[in-house]
Amino acid sequence: MTSISYVQQQHITRLCVRCGLLLMQYGAESAVVVDLSKRLGLALGMDSVECSLNFNALTLTTICDERCITTTRDTINQSINVNLLVQIQQIVNRTEAVTDNNNNKLKSELTDRTTLAFDALDKTVYPTWLVGVFVGASCAAFAYLNGGSWSITGVTFIAGMVAMFTRIYLSKHHFNPFIAVIVTAFIASLIGATTYYFDIGNNADIAVASSVLLLVPSFPLINSFSDILKGYVNIGIGRAVFTYMLTLSACVGIVMALVLLRIQHWGF
């Protein structure tokens, strides 16, 4: 007789795959996704947990008393949320802290408490206006540090802020991420390139270059290199291609703006 029923193992399997999906969707690297999903299953009484990742899917198998349950889930890319990743890690740590794993009733109660903890995850994000203001400020600071005058810094601030508002709006309305980046880069470059037409500041190139700083996919690119180095080559290559396509989309948006404004020479 098994110590854990089939229904309870199903519940644990769904909980483990839910953990992995949330980690993938909000920007965790593959090693963290696999590690936390396995640790959660083992802490809830499974004999073994196997996890396989693809760029847009997760397959997870739990094994208990030679009985296997396998499930596959599709993933949906969300914005990066490190706070959420930390909360999930804390839930797994609290689950592992329960030392008595031989009590079947305790396992069931622990599974229910862990499920409630996942239901209570704090997914709140900063207000849109605050994100836009700080992104604009970061672009403006980059322009100033690269020798831009105060007028160039001001134009860059407006361009970066408006571009971030645009990107958030398009993301909320589920536009294709590449289309969203093209439109965002186009608007940012269009506003930044007004420094050419109105002869604002000491170097108009700085405003155009700094206004699209928010489109640099640094976090996904780091994750892709980390995945490849840690042996998750398939998903690492997928993430790398995704980041390169985002970079290409940003270049397309910039070129469209410069062509529209008939700016034939640009660059430092």
Short mmCIF file of C-alpha atoms in Angstrom, two decimals:
data_model
loop_
_atom_site.label_atom_id
_atom_site.label_comp_id
_atom_site.label_asym_id
_atom_site.label_seq_id
_atom_site.Cartn_x
_atom_site.Cartn_y
_atom_site.Cartn_z
CA MET A 1 0.00 0.00 0.00
CA THR A 2 1.37 3.37 -0.97
CA SER A 3 1.79 6.05 1.67
CA ILE A 4 0.53 8.74 -0.70
CA SER A 5 -2.66 8.28 -2.69
CA TYR A 6 -2.86 8.80 -6.43
CA VAL A 7 -5.05 11.89 -5.98
CA GLN A 8 -2.58 13.41 -3.53
CA GLN A 9 0.31 12.69 -5.91
CA GLN A 10 -1.63 14.45 -8.66
CA HIS A 11 -2.03 17.45 -6.39
CA ILE A 12 1.70 17.51 -5.63
CA THR A 13 2.55 17.15 -9.33
CA ARG A 14 0.35 20.11 -10.24
CA LEU A 15 1.93 22.13 -7.44
CA CYS A 16 5.46 21.35 -8.64
CA VAL A 17 4.67 22.22 -12.25
CA ARG A 18 2.97 25.41 -11.08
CA CYS A 19 6.15 26.35 -9.23
CA GLY A 20 8.26 25.73 -12.33
CA LEU A 21 5.90 27.65 -14.62
CA LEU A 22 5.89 30.72 -12.39
CA LEU A 23 9.67 30.68 -12.21
CA MET A 24 10.00 30.40 -16.00
CA GLN A 25 7.39 33.06 -16.72
CA TYR A 26 8.95 35.66 -14.46
CA GLY A 27 12.57 35.37 -15.55
CA ALA A 28 14.34 32.65 -13.52
CA GLU A 29 17.22 30.78 -15.12
CA SER A 30 16.70 27.13 -16.01
CA ALA A 31 18.88 25.72 -13.22
CA VAL A 32 16.77 27.53 -10.62
CA VAL A 33 13.51 26.31 -12.22
CA VAL A 34 14.61 22.68 -12.15
CA ASP A 35 16.16 22.87 -8.70
CA LEU A 36 13.20 24.48 -6.92
CA SER A 37 10.63 22.26 -8.67
CA LYS A 38 12.53 19.11 -7.62
CA ARG A 39 13.10 20.34 -4.07
CA LEU A 40 9.41 21.13 -3.65
CA GLY A 41 8.34 17.67 -4.82
CA LEU A 42 10.85 15.91 -2.58
CA ALA A 43 9.82 18.02 0.41
CA LEU A 44 6.19 17.00 -0.15
CA GLY A 45 7.04 13.29 -0.06
CA MET A 46 7.91 12.27 -3.61
CA ASP A 47 10.65 9.71 -4.15
CA SER A 48 11.90 11.49 -7.25
CA VAL A 49 11.02 14.46 -9.43
CA GLU A 50 12.21 14.82 -13.03
CA CYS A 51 11.89 18.10 -14.92
CA SER A 52 12.50 18.89 -18.59
CA LEU A 53 12.43 22.41 -20.02
CA ASN A 54 11.82 23.85 -23.46
CA PHE A 55 11.69 27.50 -24.46
CA ASN A 56 7.88 27.63 -24.21
CA ALA A 57 6.97 24.45 -22.28
CA LEU A 58 7.73 22.51 -19.11
CA THR A 59 7.41 18.74 -18.59
CA LEU A 60 7.51 17.35 -15.07
CA THR A 61 7.29 13.80 -13.69
CA THR A 62 6.80 12.77 -10.07
CA ILE A 63 7.63 9.25 -8.88
CA CYS A 64 6.23 7.81 -5.66
CA ASP A 65 6.40 4.10 -4.75
CA GLU A 66 7.17 3.22 -8.41
CA ARG A 67 4.10 5.15 -9.61
CA CYS A 68 4.71 7.91 -12.15
CA ILE A 69 2.62 10.93 -13.05
CA THR A 70 3.75 13.18 -15.90
CA THR A 71 2.32 16.52 -16.94
CA THR A 72 3.24 19.14 -19.54
CA ARG A 73 2.39 22.83 -19.46
CA ASP A 74 2.87 25.71 -21.89
CA THR A 75 4.52 28.88 -20.60
CA ILE A 76 3.63 32.49 -21.28
CA ASN A 77 6.36 35.12 -21.04
CA GLN A 78 5.70 37.75 -18.39
CA SER A 79 7.68 40.76 -17.29
CA ILE A 80 10.64 40.04 -15.02
CA ASN A 81 9.64 40.04 -11.34
CA VAL A 82 12.52 39.20 -9.00
CA ASN A 83 10.32 39.79 -5.93
CA LEU A 84 8.05 36.95 -7.06
CA LEU A 85 11.02 34.64 -7.60
CA VAL A 86 12.24 35.33 -4.06
CA GLN A 87 8.77 34.60 -2.65
CA ILE A 88 8.68 31.21 -4.41
CA GLN A 89 12.12 30.32 -3.07
CA GLN A 90 10.97 31.22 0.45
CA ILE A 91 7.91 28.97 0.08
CA VAL A 92 10.12 26.04 -0.94
CA ASN A 93 12.47 26.72 1.98
CA ARG A 94 9.56 26.75 4.45
CA THR A 95 8.22 23.50 3.00
CA GLU A 96 11.63 21.83 3.33
CA ALA A 97 11.88 23.02 6.95
CA VAL A 98 9.15 20.55 7.97
CA THR A 99 11.21 17.54 9.06
CA ASP A 100 8.52 14.91 9.75
CA ASN A 101 7.88 13.44 6.29
CA ASN A 102 6.65 10.06 7.48
CA ASN A 103 3.23 11.25 8.60
CA ASN A 104 0.80 10.99 5.69
CA LYS A 105 -1.67 13.37 7.32
CA LEU A 106 1.08 15.91 7.85
CA LYS A 107 2.09 15.59 4.19
CA SER A 108 -1.47 16.34 3.12
CA GLU A 109 -1.68 19.36 5.40
CA LEU A 110 1.72 20.56 4.21
CA THR A 111 0.60 20.27 0.59
CA ASP A 112 -2.52 22.30 1.35
CA ARG A 113 -0.50 25.00 3.16
CA THR A 114 1.96 25.21 0.28
CA THR A 115 -0.90 25.53 -2.20
CA LEU A 116 -2.39 28.37 -0.16
CA ALA A 117 1.03 30.04 -0.07
CA PHE A 118 1.21 29.94 -3.89
CA ASP A 119 -2.32 31.33 -4.09
CA ALA A 120 -1.26 34.22 -1.84
CA LEU A 121 1.80 35.23 -3.88
CA ASP A 122 2.18 38.99 -4.08
CA LYS A 123 2.19 39.79 -7.81
CA THR A 124 1.80 43.54 -7.44
CA VAL A 125 4.08 45.72 -9.54
CA TYR A 126 5.04 49.37 -9.46
CA PRO A 127 2.53 51.85 -10.94
CA THR A 128 2.94 52.54 -14.64
CA TRP A 129 3.62 56.24 -14.13
CA LEU A 130 6.38 55.50 -11.62
CA VAL A 131 8.06 52.98 -13.92
CA GLY A 132 7.88 55.44 -16.82
CA VAL A 133 9.39 58.28 -14.80
CA PHE A 134 12.29 56.20 -13.49
CA VAL A 135 13.02 54.64 -16.89
CA GLY A 136 13.05 58.12 -18.40
CA ALA A 137 15.36 59.28 -15.60
CA SER A 138 17.76 56.37 -16.23
CA CYS A 139 17.92 57.16 -19.96
CA ALA A 140 18.47 60.84 -19.15
CA ALA A 141 21.26 59.97 -16.70
CA PHE A 142 22.94 57.85 -19.38
CA ALA A 143 22.77 60.77 -21.80
CA TYR A 144 24.20 63.18 -19.23
CA LEU A 145 27.05 60.82 -18.30
CA ASN A 146 27.94 60.55 -22.00
CA GLY A 147 28.43 64.30 -22.29
CA GLY A 148 24.97 65.49 -23.21
CA SER A 149 23.90 68.98 -22.26
CA TRP A 150 20.91 69.68 -20.01
CA SER A 151 18.68 70.21 -23.04
CA ILE A 152 19.77 66.84 -24.49
CA THR A 153 19.15 65.25 -21.09
CA GLY A 154 15.65 66.73 -20.95
CA VAL A 155 14.71 65.47 -24.42
CA THR A 156 16.09 62.03 -23.57
CA PHE A 157 14.02 61.95 -20.38
CA ILE A 158 10.82 62.66 -22.30
CA ALA A 159 11.68 60.16 -25.04
CA GLY A 160 12.49 57.37 -22.58
CA MET A 161 9.41 58.01 -20.47
CA VAL A 162 7.00 58.10 -23.42
CA ALA A 163 8.64 54.99 -24.91
CA MET A 164 8.19 53.08 -21.65
CA PHE A 165 4.54 54.10 -21.41
CA THR A 166 4.10 52.85 -24.97
CA ARG A 167 5.79 49.52 -24.27
CA ILE A 168 3.70 48.89 -21.14
CA TYR A 169 0.50 49.77 -23.02
CA LEU A 170 1.30 47.40 -25.88
CA SER A 171 2.27 44.60 -23.47
CA LYS A 172 -0.97 44.94 -21.52
CA HIS A 173 -2.91 44.61 -24.77
CA HIS A 174 -0.98 41.43 -25.70
CA PHE A 175 0.79 42.72 -28.78
CA ASN A 176 3.52 40.55 -30.27
CA PRO A 177 6.70 41.38 -28.28
CA PHE A 178 8.70 42.08 -31.44
CA ILE A 179 6.04 44.46 -32.77
CA ALA A 180 5.93 46.16 -29.37
CA VAL A 181 9.70 46.69 -29.42
CA ILE A 182 9.63 48.05 -33.00
CA VAL A 183 6.91 50.57 -32.11
CA THR A 184 8.64 51.54 -28.87
CA ALA A 185 12.01 52.07 -30.58
CA PHE A 186 10.32 54.06 -33.34
CA ILE A 187 8.63 56.44 -30.90
CA ALA A 188 11.73 56.84 -28.71
CA SER A 189 13.93 57.56 -31.74
CA LEU A 190 11.35 59.92 -33.22
CA ILE A 191 11.29 62.04 -30.07
CA GLY A 192 15.04 61.85 -29.57
CA ALA A 193 15.71 62.82 -33.20
CA THR A 194 13.85 66.12 -32.75
CA THR A 195 17.19 67.39 -31.44
CA TYR A 196 18.42 67.26 -35.05
CA TYR A 197 15.56 69.30 -36.44
CA PHE A 198 15.49 71.97 -33.76
CA ASP A 199 19.24 71.99 -33.20
CA ILE A 200 18.90 71.26 -29.51
CA GLY A 201 21.95 70.73 -27.34
CA ASN A 202 25.52 69.94 -28.15
CA ASN A 203 25.19 66.44 -29.65
CA ALA A 204 21.90 65.13 -31.02
CA ASP A 205 23.34 61.61 -31.44
CA ILE A 206 23.42 61.19 -27.67
CA ALA A 207 19.67 61.77 -27.36
CA VAL A 208 18.82 59.19 -30.03
CA ALA A 209 21.16 56.55 -28.60
CA SER A 210 20.14 57.07 -24.97
CA SER A 211 16.38 57.16 -25.56
CA VAL A 212 16.32 53.47 -26.59
CA LEU A 213 18.38 52.29 -23.62
CA LEU A 214 15.27 50.69 -22.07
CA LEU A 215 15.10 48.18 -24.94
CA VAL A 216 18.43 46.51 -24.17
CA PRO A 217 17.47 42.89 -23.21
CA SER A 218 20.23 42.48 -20.63
CA PHE A 219 18.46 40.17 -18.15
CA PRO A 220 17.26 37.60 -20.75
CA LEU A 221 20.66 37.66 -22.44
CA ILE A 222 22.46 36.91 -19.17
CA ASN A 223 20.01 34.07 -18.49
CA SER A 224 20.63 32.59 -21.93
CA PHE A 225 24.40 32.51 -21.40
CA SER A 226 23.92 31.07 -17.91
CA ASP A 227 21.66 28.31 -19.26
CA ILE A 228 24.15 27.32 -21.95
CA LEU A 229 27.06 27.26 -19.49
CA LYS A 230 25.08 25.11 -17.03
CA GLY A 231 24.10 22.52 -19.64
CA TYR A 232 20.62 23.68 -20.64
CA VAL A 233 21.72 24.27 -24.20
CA ASN A 234 18.34 24.03 -25.96
CA ILE A 235 16.52 26.58 -23.83
CA GLY A 236 19.67 28.73 -23.65
CA ILE A 237 19.85 28.94 -27.44
CA GLY A 238 16.11 29.66 -27.59
CA ARG A 239 16.45 32.51 -25.13
CA ALA A 240 19.50 33.85 -26.97
CA VAL A 241 17.65 33.87 -30.30
CA PHE A 242 14.71 35.61 -28.61
CA THR A 243 16.97 38.36 -27.25
CA TYR A 244 18.71 38.78 -30.61
CA MET A 245 15.32 39.15 -32.29
CA LEU A 246 14.36 41.79 -29.73
CA THR A 247 17.60 43.66 -30.51
CA LEU A 248 16.92 43.38 -34.24
CA SER A 249 13.38 44.69 -33.71
CA ALA A 250 14.77 47.70 -31.82
CA CYS A 251 17.16 48.39 -34.71
CA VAL A 252 14.26 48.22 -37.18
CA GLY A 253 12.29 50.77 -35.15
CA ILE A 254 15.27 53.13 -34.95
CA VAL A 255 15.95 52.90 -38.69
CA MET A 256 12.29 53.52 -39.50
CA ALA A 257 12.33 56.73 -37.46
CA LEU A 258 15.57 57.96 -39.04
CA VAL A 259 14.31 57.18 -42.55
CA LEU A 260 11.02 58.95 -41.87
CA LEU A 261 12.87 62.05 -40.66
CA ARG A 262 15.34 61.77 -43.57
CA ILE A 263 18.36 61.75 -41.31
CA GLN A 264 21.05 60.33 -43.57
CA HIS A 265 23.96 60.30 -41.14
CA TRP A 266 23.79 59.28 -37.53
CA GLY A 267 26.29 58.00 -35.04
CA PHE A 268 29.26 59.04 -33.00
#
